[in-house]
Structure formats: structure tokens, C-alpha cells
Amino acid sequence: WGPIVIDKGENGKVSFGDIIEGLFEYFQQPLLPHEADVIERDFPDVWQQVTRAFEQRCREHHWIPEVEWARGVRRVDCLGERHMFWGMWVTHNANGTFQLNLG
């Protein structure tokens, strides 16, 4: 899926809230049909975990489960039961850039 990019705000800074919002938006994206096909075909055990996570999310959704079901599988479902935020740390790269690592 590629990196999660968080743009600097108008003040040139990124807040913790910006990061959390970016993570949320990233993992709320629907799983594209070709992505689902690859997982189902090449990793059937993983696909079972994804579908179980999807079904659980729909059952436990605070809105209307039928609406969530109709929206389909999302990236967050690929995390299975591992969807808790653990933390983050910075890695400084040799070229003067840095990256924020998430766990």
C-alpha cells in the first residue's frame, strides 16, 4: 500500500493528532478487488483471518452493521486482531531525513 504520508499543517508542524488521524484514514480505505483476489488466492489462511476480522468489525460497529457490511473489507481488517496502537519512534536516516516508525 505504500507509506503513510502526513503533510505538515499551515504552521509547518505535525501534531500527534495529525498522525492518529492519518493512520485512521489510511486503514479505513477499502481493500481493492485485485488486492483481495491476491490474498484469497495466494494466502487462503490469511484471507480467512481477514474475513473473520471484517465480520467481527461489522457485528461490533457502532453504526448500522448492514451499512458497514455493504462498504466491504477495509485495510484495517488485514490487521486481524492486531489493531491496537502500540507506539511510535523516530529513525534518523544517513541522508538527513527521518522516518516515523509505528507499532
mmCIF file with all atom_site columns, C-alpha atoms in Angstrom:
data_model
loop_
_atom_site.group_PDB
_atom_site.id
_atom_site.type_symbol
_atom_site.label_atom_id
_atom_site.label_alt_id
_atom_site.label_comp_id
_atom_site.label_asym_id
_atom_site.label_entity_id
_atom_site.label_seq_id
_atom_site.pdbx_PDB_ins_code
_atom_site.Cartn_x
_atom_site.Cartn_y
_atom_site.Cartn_z
_atom_site.occupancy
_atom_site.B_iso_or_equiv
_atom_site.pdbx_formal_charge
_atom_site.auth_seq_id
_atom_site.auth_comp_id
_atom_site.auth_asym_id
_atom_site.auth_atom_id
_atom_site.pdbx_PDB_model_num
ATOM 1   C CA . TRP A 1 1   ? 0.000   0.000   0.000  1.00 0.00 ? 1   TRP A CA 1
ATOM 2   C CA . GLY A 1 2   ? 2.914   2.336   0.364  1.00 0.00 ? 2   GLY A CA 1
ATOM 3   C CA . PRO A 1 3   ? 3.922   4.724   3.116  1.00 0.00 ? 3   PRO A CA 1
ATOM 4   C CA . ILE A 1 4   ? 1.503   6.707   5.224  1.00 0.00 ? 4   ILE A CA 1
ATOM 5   C CA . VAL A 1 5   ? 2.209   10.330  4.353  1.00 0.00 ? 5   VAL A CA 1
ATOM 6   C CA . ILE A 1 6   ? 1.267   13.036  6.852  1.00 0.00 ? 6   ILE A CA 1
ATOM 7   C CA . ASP A 1 7   ? 1.519   16.547  5.436  1.00 0.00 ? 7   ASP A CA 1
ATOM 8   C CA . LYS A 1 8   ? 2.670   19.447  7.573  1.00 0.00 ? 8   LYS A CA 1
ATOM 9   C CA . GLY A 1 9   ? -0.064  21.820  8.594  1.00 0.00 ? 9   GLY A CA 1
ATOM 10  C CA . GLU A 1 10  ? -0.160  25.521  7.777  1.00 0.00 ? 10  GLU A CA 1
ATOM 11  C CA . ASN A 1 11  ? 2.170   26.153  10.712 1.00 0.00 ? 11  ASN A CA 1
ATOM 12  C CA . GLY A 1 12  ? 4.735   23.696  9.299  1.00 0.00 ? 12  GLY A CA 1
ATOM 13  C CA . LYS A 1 13  ? 4.247   21.223  12.139 1.00 0.00 ? 13  LYS A CA 1
ATOM 14  C CA . VAL A 1 14  ? 2.722   17.788  12.507 1.00 0.00 ? 14  VAL A CA 1
ATOM 15  C CA . SER A 1 15  ? 0.823   17.050  15.702 1.00 0.00 ? 15  SER A CA 1
ATOM 16  C CA . PHE A 1 16  ? 0.200   13.709  17.358 1.00 0.00 ? 16  PHE A CA 1
ATOM 17  C CA . GLY A 1 17  ? -3.452  14.175  16.390 1.00 0.00 ? 17  GLY A CA 1
ATOM 18  C CA . ASP A 1 18  ? -2.438  14.602  12.735 1.00 0.00 ? 18  ASP A CA 1
ATOM 19  C CA . ILE A 1 19  ? -0.614  11.273  12.913 1.00 0.00 ? 19  ILE A CA 1
ATOM 20  C CA . ILE A 1 20  ? -3.504  9.429   14.548 1.00 0.00 ? 20  ILE A CA 1
ATOM 21  C CA . GLU A 1 21  ? -5.956  10.897  12.022 1.00 0.00 ? 21  GLU A CA 1
ATOM 22  C CA . GLY A 1 22  ? -3.655  9.903   9.150  1.00 0.00 ? 22  GLY A CA 1
ATOM 23  C CA . LEU A 1 23  ? -3.391  6.346   10.470 1.00 0.00 ? 23  LEU A CA 1
ATOM 24  C CA . PHE A 1 24  ? -7.146  6.097   10.832 1.00 0.00 ? 24  PHE A CA 1
ATOM 25  C CA . GLU A 1 25  ? -7.809  7.366   7.308  1.00 0.00 ? 25  GLU A CA 1
ATOM 26  C CA . TYR A 1 26  ? -5.134  5.082   5.838  1.00 0.00 ? 26  TYR A CA 1
ATOM 27  C CA . PHE A 1 27  ? -6.566  1.925   7.368  1.00 0.00 ? 27  PHE A CA 1
ATOM 28  C CA . GLN A 1 28  ? -10.176 2.879   6.612  1.00 0.00 ? 28  GLN A CA 1
ATOM 29  C CA . GLN A 1 29  ? -9.502  2.673   2.872  1.00 0.00 ? 29  GLN A CA 1
ATOM 30  C CA . PRO A 1 30  ? -11.356 -0.185  1.180  1.00 0.00 ? 30  PRO A CA 1
ATOM 31  C CA . LEU A 1 31  ? -9.396  -3.211  0.112  1.00 0.00 ? 31  LEU A CA 1
ATOM 32  C CA . LEU A 1 32  ? -9.341  -3.086  -3.678 1.00 0.00 ? 32  LEU A CA 1
ATOM 33  C CA . PRO A 1 33  ? -10.769 -6.088  -5.555 1.00 0.00 ? 33  PRO A CA 1
ATOM 34  C CA . HIS A 1 34  ? -7.404  -7.094  -7.019 1.00 0.00 ? 34  HIS A CA 1
ATOM 35  C CA . GLU A 1 35  ? -5.801  -6.882  -3.559 1.00 0.00 ? 35  GLU A CA 1
ATOM 36  C CA . ALA A 1 36  ? -8.495  -9.131  -2.104 1.00 0.00 ? 36  ALA A CA 1
ATOM 37  C CA . ASP A 1 37  ? -8.109  -11.559 -5.019 1.00 0.00 ? 37  ASP A CA 1
ATOM 38  C CA . VAL A 1 38  ? -4.355  -11.885 -4.447 1.00 0.00 ? 38  VAL A CA 1
ATOM 39  C CA . ILE A 1 39  ? -4.764  -12.520 -0.719 1.00 0.00 ? 39  ILE A CA 1
ATOM 40  C CA . GLU A 1 40  ? -7.575  -15.020 -1.233 1.00 0.00 ? 40  GLU A CA 1
ATOM 41  C CA . ARG A 1 41  ? -5.715  -16.890 -3.984 1.00 0.00 ? 41  ARG A CA 1
ATOM 42  C CA . ASP A 1 42  ? -2.158  -16.850 -2.627 1.00 0.00 ? 42  ASP A CA 1
ATOM 43  C CA . PHE A 1 43  ? -2.765  -16.763 1.129  1.00 0.00 ? 43  PHE A CA 1
ATOM 44  C CA . PRO A 1 44  ? -6.077  -18.539 1.889  1.00 0.00 ? 44  PRO A CA 1
ATOM 45  C CA . ASP A 1 45  ? -5.321  -18.812 5.627  1.00 0.00 ? 45  ASP A CA 1
ATOM 46  C CA . VAL A 1 46  ? -4.675  -15.077 5.821  1.00 0.00 ? 46  VAL A CA 1
ATOM 47  C CA . TRP A 1 47  ? -7.870  -14.409 3.850  1.00 0.00 ? 47  TRP A CA 1
ATOM 48  C CA . GLN A 1 48  ? -9.841  -16.377 6.455  1.00 0.00 ? 48  GLN A CA 1
ATOM 49  C CA . GLN A 1 49  ? -8.382  -14.136 9.174  1.00 0.00 ? 49  GLN A CA 1
ATOM 50  C CA . VAL A 1 50  ? -9.250  -11.027 7.142  1.00 0.00 ? 50  VAL A CA 1
ATOM 51  C CA . THR A 1 51  ? -12.851 -12.132 6.618  1.00 0.00 ? 51  THR A CA 1
ATOM 52  C CA . ARG A 1 52  ? -13.218 -13.034 10.305 1.00 0.00 ? 52  ARG A CA 1
ATOM 53  C CA . ALA A 1 53  ? -11.929 -9.579  11.289 1.00 0.00 ? 53  ALA A CA 1
ATOM 54  C CA . PHE A 1 54  ? -14.314 -7.974  8.776  1.00 0.00 ? 54  PHE A CA 1
ATOM 55  C CA . GLU A 1 55  ? -17.307 -9.906  10.121 1.00 0.00 ? 55  GLU A CA 1
ATOM 56  C CA . GLN A 1 56  ? -16.382 -9.038  13.705 1.00 0.00 ? 56  GLN A CA 1
ATOM 57  C CA . ARG A 1 57  ? -15.974 -5.352  12.826 1.00 0.00 ? 57  ARG A CA 1
ATOM 58  C CA . CYS A 1 58  ? -19.407 -5.336  11.190 1.00 0.00 ? 58  CYS A CA 1
ATOM 59  C CA . ARG A 1 59  ? -21.040 -7.023  14.201 1.00 0.00 ? 59  ARG A CA 1
ATOM 60  C CA . GLU A 1 60  ? -19.401 -4.647  16.689 1.00 0.00 ? 60  GLU A CA 1
ATOM 61  C CA . HIS A 1 61  ? -19.758 -1.457  14.649 1.00 0.00 ? 61  HIS A CA 1
ATOM 62  C CA . HIS A 1 62  ? -21.431 1.394   16.480 1.00 0.00 ? 62  HIS A CA 1
ATOM 63  C CA . TRP A 1 63  ? -23.466 2.357   13.442 1.00 0.00 ? 63  TRP A CA 1
ATOM 64  C CA . ILE A 1 64  ? -25.661 0.089   11.376 1.00 0.00 ? 64  ILE A CA 1
ATOM 65  C CA . PRO A 1 65  ? -23.914 -3.252  10.754 1.00 0.00 ? 65  PRO A CA 1
ATOM 66  C CA . GLU A 1 66  ? -25.634 -3.700  7.379  1.00 0.00 ? 66  GLU A CA 1
ATOM 67  C CA . VAL A 1 67  ? -24.182 -0.415  6.133  1.00 0.00 ? 67  VAL A CA 1
ATOM 68  C CA . GLU A 1 68  ? -20.698 -1.392  7.256  1.00 0.00 ? 68  GLU A CA 1
ATOM 69  C CA . TRP A 1 69  ? -21.118 -4.814  5.620  1.00 0.00 ? 69  TRP A CA 1
ATOM 70  C CA . ALA A 1 70  ? -22.098 -3.156  2.321  1.00 0.00 ? 70  ALA A CA 1
ATOM 71  C CA . ARG A 1 71  ? -18.966 -0.985  2.408  1.00 0.00 ? 71  ARG A CA 1
ATOM 72  C CA . GLY A 1 72  ? -16.839 -4.125  2.370  1.00 0.00 ? 72  GLY A CA 1
ATOM 73  C CA . VAL A 1 73  ? -13.429 -5.192  3.589  1.00 0.00 ? 73  VAL A CA 1
ATOM 74  C CA . ARG A 1 74  ? -11.016 -2.435  4.583  1.00 0.00 ? 74  ARG A CA 1
ATOM 75  C CA . ARG A 1 75  ? -7.288  -2.328  5.171  1.00 0.00 ? 75  ARG A CA 1
ATOM 76  C CA . VAL A 1 76  ? -7.847  -2.452  8.924  1.00 0.00 ? 76  VAL A CA 1
ATOM 77  C CA . ASP A 1 77  ? -9.346  -5.922  8.508  1.00 0.00 ? 77  ASP A CA 1
ATOM 78  C CA . CYS A 1 78  ? -5.982  -7.151  7.208  1.00 0.00 ? 78  CYS A CA 1
ATOM 79  C CA . LEU A 1 79  ? -4.560  -6.453  10.659 1.00 0.00 ? 79  LEU A CA 1
ATOM 80  C CA . GLY A 1 80  ? -6.836  -9.130  12.111 1.00 0.00 ? 80  GLY A CA 1
ATOM 81  C CA . GLU A 1 81  ? -6.807  -8.955  15.878 1.00 0.00 ? 81  GLU A CA 1
ATOM 82  C CA . ARG A 1 82  ? -3.666  -6.805  15.853 1.00 0.00 ? 82  ARG A CA 1
ATOM 83  C CA . HIS A 1 83  ? -5.275  -3.411  15.506 1.00 0.00 ? 83  HIS A CA 1
ATOM 84  C CA . MET A 1 84  ? -4.179  -1.754  18.737 1.00 0.00 ? 84  MET A CA 1
ATOM 85  C CA . PHE A 1 85  ? -1.798  1.212   18.605 1.00 0.00 ? 85  PHE A CA 1
ATOM 86  C CA . TRP A 1 86  ? 1.451   0.268   20.354 1.00 0.00 ? 86  TRP A CA 1
ATOM 87  C CA . GLY A 1 87  ? 3.517   3.405   19.888 1.00 0.00 ? 87  GLY A CA 1
ATOM 88  C CA . MET A 1 88  ? 5.917   5.259   17.610 1.00 0.00 ? 88  MET A CA 1
ATOM 89  C CA . TRP A 1 89  ? 9.601   6.143   17.385 1.00 0.00 ? 89  TRP A CA 1
ATOM 90  C CA . VAL A 1 90  ? 11.837  8.127   15.049 1.00 0.00 ? 90  VAL A CA 1
ATOM 91  C CA . THR A 1 91  ? 14.661  6.742   12.914 1.00 0.00 ? 91  THR A CA 1
ATOM 92  C CA . HIS A 1 92  ? 17.190  9.278   11.598 1.00 0.00 ? 92  HIS A CA 1
ATOM 93  C CA . ASN A 1 93  ? 18.462  8.340   8.126  1.00 0.00 ? 93  ASN A CA 1
ATOM 94  C CA . ALA A 1 94  ? 22.010  8.898   6.820  1.00 0.00 ? 94  ALA A CA 1
ATOM 95  C CA . ASN A 1 95  ? 20.729  11.311  4.153  1.00 0.00 ? 95  ASN A CA 1
ATOM 96  C CA . GLY A 1 96  ? 19.438  13.764  6.760  1.00 0.00 ? 96  GLY A CA 1
ATOM 97  C CA . THR A 1 97  ? 15.802  12.668  6.566  1.00 0.00 ? 97  THR A CA 1
ATOM 98  C CA . PHE A 1 98  ? 13.883  10.801  9.211  1.00 0.00 ? 98  PHE A CA 1
ATOM 99  C CA . GLN A 1 99  ? 11.013  8.393   9.350  1.00 0.00 ? 99  GLN A CA 1
ATOM 100 C CA . LEU A 1 100 ? 8.425   7.744   11.988 1.00 0.00 ? 100 LEU A CA 1
ATOM 101 C CA . ASN A 1 101 ? 8.019   4.059   12.804 1.00 0.00 ? 101 ASN A CA 1
ATOM 102 C CA . LEU A 1 102 ? 4.733   2.778   14.156 1.00 0.00 ? 102 LEU A CA 1
ATOM 103 C CA . GLY A 1 103 ? 3.947   -0.361  16.070 1.00 0.00 ? 103 GLY A CA 1
#
